[in-house]
Short mmCIF file of C-alpha atoms in Angstrom, two decimals:
data_model
loop_
_atom_site.label_atom_id
_atom_site.label_comp_id
_atom_site.label_asym_id
_atom_site.label_seq_id
_atom_site.Cartn_x
_atom_site.Cartn_y
_atom_site.Cartn_z
CA VAL A 590 -16.36 17.17 6.64
CA SER A 591 -13.92 18.05 3.87
CA VAL A 592 -14.11 18.67 0.14
CA THR A 593 -10.89 18.95 -1.88
CA GLN A 594 -10.02 19.54 -5.51
CA SER A 595 -6.85 18.47 -7.27
CA PHE A 596 -5.20 19.29 -10.58
CA MET A 597 -2.00 17.84 -12.02
CA MET A 598 -0.29 18.50 -15.33
CA PRO A 599 1.50 15.64 -17.13
CA THR A 600 5.28 15.79 -16.97
CA PHE A 601 7.54 15.97 -20.00
CA SER A 602 8.81 12.42 -19.38
CA GLN A 603 5.23 11.11 -19.28
CA MET A 604 4.36 12.75 -22.63
CA TYR A 605 7.62 11.95 -24.41
CA LYS A 606 9.78 8.85 -24.03
CA ASN A 607 12.73 9.09 -21.69
CA THR A 608 13.70 5.40 -21.95
CA ASP A 609 13.77 2.82 -24.72
CA MET A 610 10.86 1.01 -23.05
CA ALA A 611 8.51 4.01 -23.17
CA THR A 612 5.99 4.88 -25.85
CA PRO A 613 5.35 8.65 -26.17
CA ASN A 614 1.88 10.14 -25.74
CA PRO A 615 1.97 13.87 -26.59
CA ASP A 616 -1.85 14.05 -26.32
CA LEU A 617 -1.77 13.29 -22.58
CA LYS A 618 -4.25 15.55 -20.75
CA PRO A 619 -4.03 16.98 -17.20
CA GLN A 620 -5.91 15.14 -14.49
CA LYS A 621 -8.60 16.76 -12.33
CA GLY A 622 -9.97 15.32 -9.11
CA LEU A 623 -12.70 15.96 -6.56
CA SER A 624 -12.84 14.25 -3.15
CA TYR A 625 -15.42 14.22 -0.33
CA GLU A 626 -14.85 12.91 3.19
CA LEU A 627 -17.04 12.68 6.28
CA GLY A 628 -15.06 11.79 9.41
CA TRP A 629 -15.66 10.94 13.07
CA LYS A 630 -13.22 10.72 16.01
CA GLN A 631 -13.81 9.55 19.58
CA ALA A 632 -11.39 9.12 22.50
CA HIS A 633 -12.35 6.48 25.06
CA GLY A 634 -9.76 5.92 27.78
CA ALA A 635 -6.58 4.60 26.18
CA GLN A 636 -8.35 4.07 22.86
CA THR A 637 -8.80 6.60 20.06
CA TRP A 638 -11.30 5.58 17.39
CA LYS A 639 -11.60 7.11 13.93
CA ALA A 640 -14.06 6.47 11.11
CA ALA A 641 -14.43 8.03 7.69
CA LEU A 642 -16.68 7.79 4.66
CA PHE A 643 -15.03 8.93 1.44
CA HIS A 644 -15.66 9.32 -2.27
CA THR A 645 -13.12 10.30 -4.92
CA TYR A 646 -13.50 10.95 -8.63
CA VAL A 647 -10.53 11.74 -10.88
CA LYS A 648 -11.07 12.74 -14.49
CA ASP A 649 -8.26 11.72 -16.88
CA ASN A 650 -6.13 10.14 -14.16
CA ILE A 651 -2.57 9.76 -15.52
CA THR A 652 -1.78 6.04 -15.39
CA ALA A 653 0.99 3.90 -16.86
CA SER A 654 -0.01 0.76 -18.75
CA TRP A 655 2.19 -1.99 -20.13
CA GLU A 656 2.13 -3.75 -23.47
CA THR A 657 3.84 -7.12 -23.86
CA THR A 658 3.49 -7.60 -27.62
CA PRO A 659 5.48 -7.45 -29.78
CA VAL A 660 7.94 -6.08 -27.17
CA LYS A 661 7.47 -5.04 -23.57
CA ARG A 662 6.78 -1.28 -23.47
CA TYR A 663 4.81 1.12 -21.30
CA GLN A 664 2.81 4.25 -22.04
CA TYR A 665 1.05 6.86 -19.91
CA ASN A 666 -2.67 7.25 -20.67
CA ASN A 667 -5.67 9.10 -19.24
CA VAL A 668 -8.00 6.81 -17.30
CA ASP A 669 -11.01 7.97 -15.29
CA PHE A 670 -10.92 6.78 -11.67
CA ARG A 671 -13.54 6.67 -8.91
CA ASN A 672 -13.56 5.16 -5.44
CA THR A 673 -16.08 5.02 -2.59
CA GLY A 674 -15.40 3.42 0.75
CA ILE A 675 -15.31 3.42 4.54
CA GLU A 676 -12.33 3.37 6.89
CA LEU A 677 -12.20 2.46 10.59
CA SER A 678 -9.10 2.64 12.78
CA CYS A 679 -8.16 2.42 16.45
CA HIS A 680 -5.04 3.60 18.29
CA VAL A 681 -4.36 2.22 21.77
CA GLU A 682 -1.83 3.97 23.98
CA ASN A 683 -1.49 4.32 27.76
CA ASP A 684 1.32 4.81 30.28
CA SER A 685 3.15 1.64 29.20
CA PRO A 686 5.90 1.63 26.53
CA TRP A 687 3.56 -0.28 24.20
CA SER A 688 1.06 1.14 21.72
CA PHE A 689 -1.13 -0.61 19.16
CA ASP A 690 -2.83 0.34 15.89
CA TYR A 691 -5.60 -1.47 14.04
CA GLY A 692 -7.40 -0.49 10.87
CA VAL A 693 -9.78 -1.80 8.24
CA THR A 694 -10.74 -0.23 4.91
CA TYR A 695 -13.45 -1.41 2.56
CA GLN A 696 -13.66 0.40 -0.75
CA HIS A 697 -14.73 -0.03 -4.37
CA PRO A 698 -12.08 1.49 -6.68
CA GLU A 699 -12.90 1.45 -10.39
CA THR A 700 -11.29 2.69 -13.60
CA LYS A 701 -12.71 3.51 -17.02
CA SER A 702 -10.56 3.75 -20.10
CA ASP A 703 -11.28 4.89 -23.65
CA ASN A 704 -8.22 2.99 -24.86
CA VAL A 705 -9.20 1.20 -28.08
CA LYS A 706 -6.94 -1.69 -27.07
CA LYS A 707 -9.37 -2.64 -24.30
CA LEU A 708 -11.92 -3.50 -26.98
CA ASN A 709 -14.97 -5.07 -25.32
CA VAL A 710 -14.46 -3.14 -22.04
CA LYS A 711 -13.93 0.25 -23.66
CA ASP A 712 -15.77 3.04 -21.76
CA THR A 713 -16.82 0.52 -19.08
CA TRP A 714 -16.14 0.85 -15.34
CA GLU A 715 -13.86 -1.99 -14.19
CA ASN A 716 -12.76 -3.19 -10.75
CA ALA A 717 -9.24 -2.01 -9.87
CA TYR A 718 -6.69 -2.20 -7.05
CA GLY A 719 -7.91 -3.78 -3.79
CA ARG A 720 -11.28 -3.67 -2.04
CA LEU A 721 -10.47 -4.91 1.47
CA GLN A 722 -7.42 -3.83 3.44
CA LEU A 723 -6.45 -4.74 7.01
CA ASP A 724 -3.65 -2.97 8.90
CA THR A 725 -2.13 -3.59 12.30
CA GLY A 726 0.95 -2.34 14.08
CA VAL A 727 2.74 -2.67 17.41
CA THR A 728 5.15 -0.04 18.70
CA TYR A 729 7.51 -0.24 21.67
CA LYS A 730 9.14 2.98 22.89
CA MET A 731 11.55 3.19 25.79
CA LYS A 732 13.58 6.38 26.25
CA LYS A 733 15.79 6.71 23.15
CA PHE A 734 14.82 3.39 21.59
CA THR A 735 11.75 2.72 19.40
CA SER A 736 10.75 -0.43 17.56
CA ASN A 737 7.73 -1.05 15.35
CA LEU A 738 6.17 -4.05 13.68
CA SER A 739 3.55 -3.46 10.98
CA LEU A 740 1.42 -5.81 8.87
CA ASN A 741 -0.69 -4.92 5.85
CA TYR A 742 -3.08 -7.39 4.22
CA GLN A 743 -5.03 -6.63 1.04
CA CYS A 744 -7.44 -8.90 -0.81
CA MET A 745 -10.09 -8.73 -3.54
CA ARG A 746 -7.41 -7.19 -5.74
CA PHE A 747 -7.53 -6.51 -9.47
CA SER A 748 -4.69 -5.77 -11.87
CA SER A 749 -4.79 -3.33 -14.75
CA GLU A 750 -4.50 -5.17 -18.07
CA THR A 751 -4.53 -4.25 -21.74
CA GLY A 752 -7.65 -6.43 -21.86
CA PRO A 753 -10.26 -6.79 -19.09
CA ASN A 754 -8.86 -6.30 -15.58
CA LYS A 755 -8.36 -9.59 -13.77
CA GLU A 756 -8.34 -10.62 -10.12
CA VAL A 757 -4.99 -11.34 -8.46
CA LYS A 758 -4.01 -13.04 -5.21
CA PRO A 759 -4.00 -11.20 -1.84
CA TYR A 760 -0.75 -9.93 -0.40
CA LEU A 761 0.59 -9.68 3.15
CA LEU A 762 3.31 -7.07 3.69
CA SER A 763 5.38 -7.11 6.89
CA SER A 764 8.06 -4.76 8.16
CA LEU A 765 10.12 -4.45 11.32
CA ASN A 766 11.82 -1.16 12.24
CA PHE A 767 14.29 -0.19 14.95
CA VAL A 768 15.26 3.41 15.75
CA TYR A 769 17.78 4.71 18.27
CA GLU A 770 18.14 8.46 18.92
CA PRO A 771 21.33 9.18 20.89
CA ASP A 772 20.50 12.90 20.85
CA ALA A 773 18.01 15.36 19.34
CA SER A 774 20.00 15.83 16.12
CA SER A 775 20.96 12.25 15.22
CA GLU A 776 19.26 8.94 14.60
CA LEU A 777 20.26 5.34 13.89
CA SER A 778 17.69 3.13 12.18
CA LEU A 779 17.31 -0.39 10.82
CA ALA A 780 14.39 -1.37 8.57
CA ILE A 781 13.65 -5.00 7.66
CA ASN A 782 11.00 -5.50 4.99
CA ASN A 783 9.17 -8.71 4.13
CA VAL A 784 9.89 -10.32 7.49
CA LEU A 785 7.75 -13.34 6.59
CA SER A 786 9.73 -13.97 3.37
CA ARG A 787 6.60 -14.00 1.21
CA ARG A 788 6.72 -13.69 -2.58
CA ASP A 789 3.64 -11.53 -3.07
CA ARG A 790 2.82 -9.60 -6.21
CA THR A 791 2.53 -6.03 -4.93
CA SER A 792 1.85 -4.21 -8.21
CA ASN A 793 -1.61 -3.53 -9.62
CA SER A 794 -0.41 -3.21 -13.20
CA SER A 795 0.02 -5.88 -15.83
CA SER A 796 3.73 -5.95 -15.04
CA ASP A 797 4.82 -8.25 -12.22
CA TYR A 798 6.60 -6.67 -9.27
CA TYR A 799 7.12 -8.84 -6.22
CA ASN A 800 7.71 -8.05 -2.58
CA ARG A 801 11.22 -9.14 -1.64
CA SER A 802 13.49 -8.79 1.34
CA SER A 803 15.22 -5.40 1.52
CA ILE A 804 18.53 -7.15 2.21
CA SER A 805 20.21 -8.63 -0.86
CA ASN A 806 23.34 -10.76 -0.76
CA LYS A 807 24.31 -14.30 -1.53
CA ARG A 808 21.47 -16.81 -1.27
CA ALA A 809 22.88 -18.64 1.76
CA CYS A 810 23.42 -15.38 3.63
CA ILE A 811 19.88 -14.22 2.81
CA ASN A 812 18.39 -17.45 4.13
CA HIS A 813 20.24 -17.10 7.44
CA ILE A 814 19.22 -13.46 7.80
CA ARG A 815 15.59 -14.24 6.98
CA SER A 816 15.57 -17.05 9.53
CA PHE A 817 16.92 -14.69 12.17
CA CYS A 818 14.36 -12.02 11.23
CA GLN A 819 11.52 -14.54 11.44
CA TRP A 820 12.77 -15.65 14.85
CA CYS A 821 12.78 -11.99 15.98
CA PHE A 822 9.32 -11.55 14.49
CA PHE A 823 7.76 -14.44 16.41
CA CYS A 824 9.51 -13.41 19.63
CA TYR A 825 8.08 -9.93 19.13
CA ILE A 826 4.59 -11.38 18.68
CA LEU A 827 4.99 -13.53 21.81
CA ILE A 828 6.08 -10.53 23.90
CA CYS A 829 3.11 -8.51 22.63
CA PHE A 830 0.72 -11.36 23.49
CA ILE A 831 2.12 -11.66 27.02
CA HIS A 832 1.85 -7.91 27.50
CA ILE A 833 -1.78 -7.85 26.31
CA ARG A 834 -2.64 -10.69 28.70
CA ARG A 835 -1.13 -8.71 31.57
CA LEU A 836 -3.11 -5.59 30.62
CA SER A 837 -6.37 -7.54 30.37
CA GLY A 838 -5.64 -9.28 33.65
#
């Protein structure tokens, strides 16, 4: 069981414009938060299970919002935030080089704004962010070499708008990481994001930010690299499936 309090002052750049796209808000107030969590943990053989119930309330949460008329500008405002949910995760690790992680989170995040621009939803709790999130990961570790594949899926998502918040499509984030440690003081790593080459909207604001490959070059080169990464991805999945079959057998 844990209870935590938080307090954060607004920064100078949040209160006063530091770019031509920012609108100053010198009346920005500090945010104050209170969080409760009840957790449970149980080890069963190679599996470690964790569960948690949580509730968070933040008064005057400092949040950036975008305006698209007459020009595209953003401003930091105080928005009340609350969230209640449950989280369940499992970590599987034994004597083999393979380990696995699974997790699911169901929550109900909401925001309430006194912004006069929200008109009919002023001082009303609105759905925000994502309600359901699924996570999974596979890690292979052999001596100085470690590789990891992780997937994150989120649905029942809502974006923050100048009007009523609206529902947006789910996203599926994928990443593949390789790490080699020749000695205790050095490390070589390669990170490949968006292995599945999806064009998902990852932001929860009214501005569109999309998940793209972390490697940028000429279009033809990107396509070849993405094809190679997808081939590695599916081979990785196949190896994991074969290994799980052997463990279950």
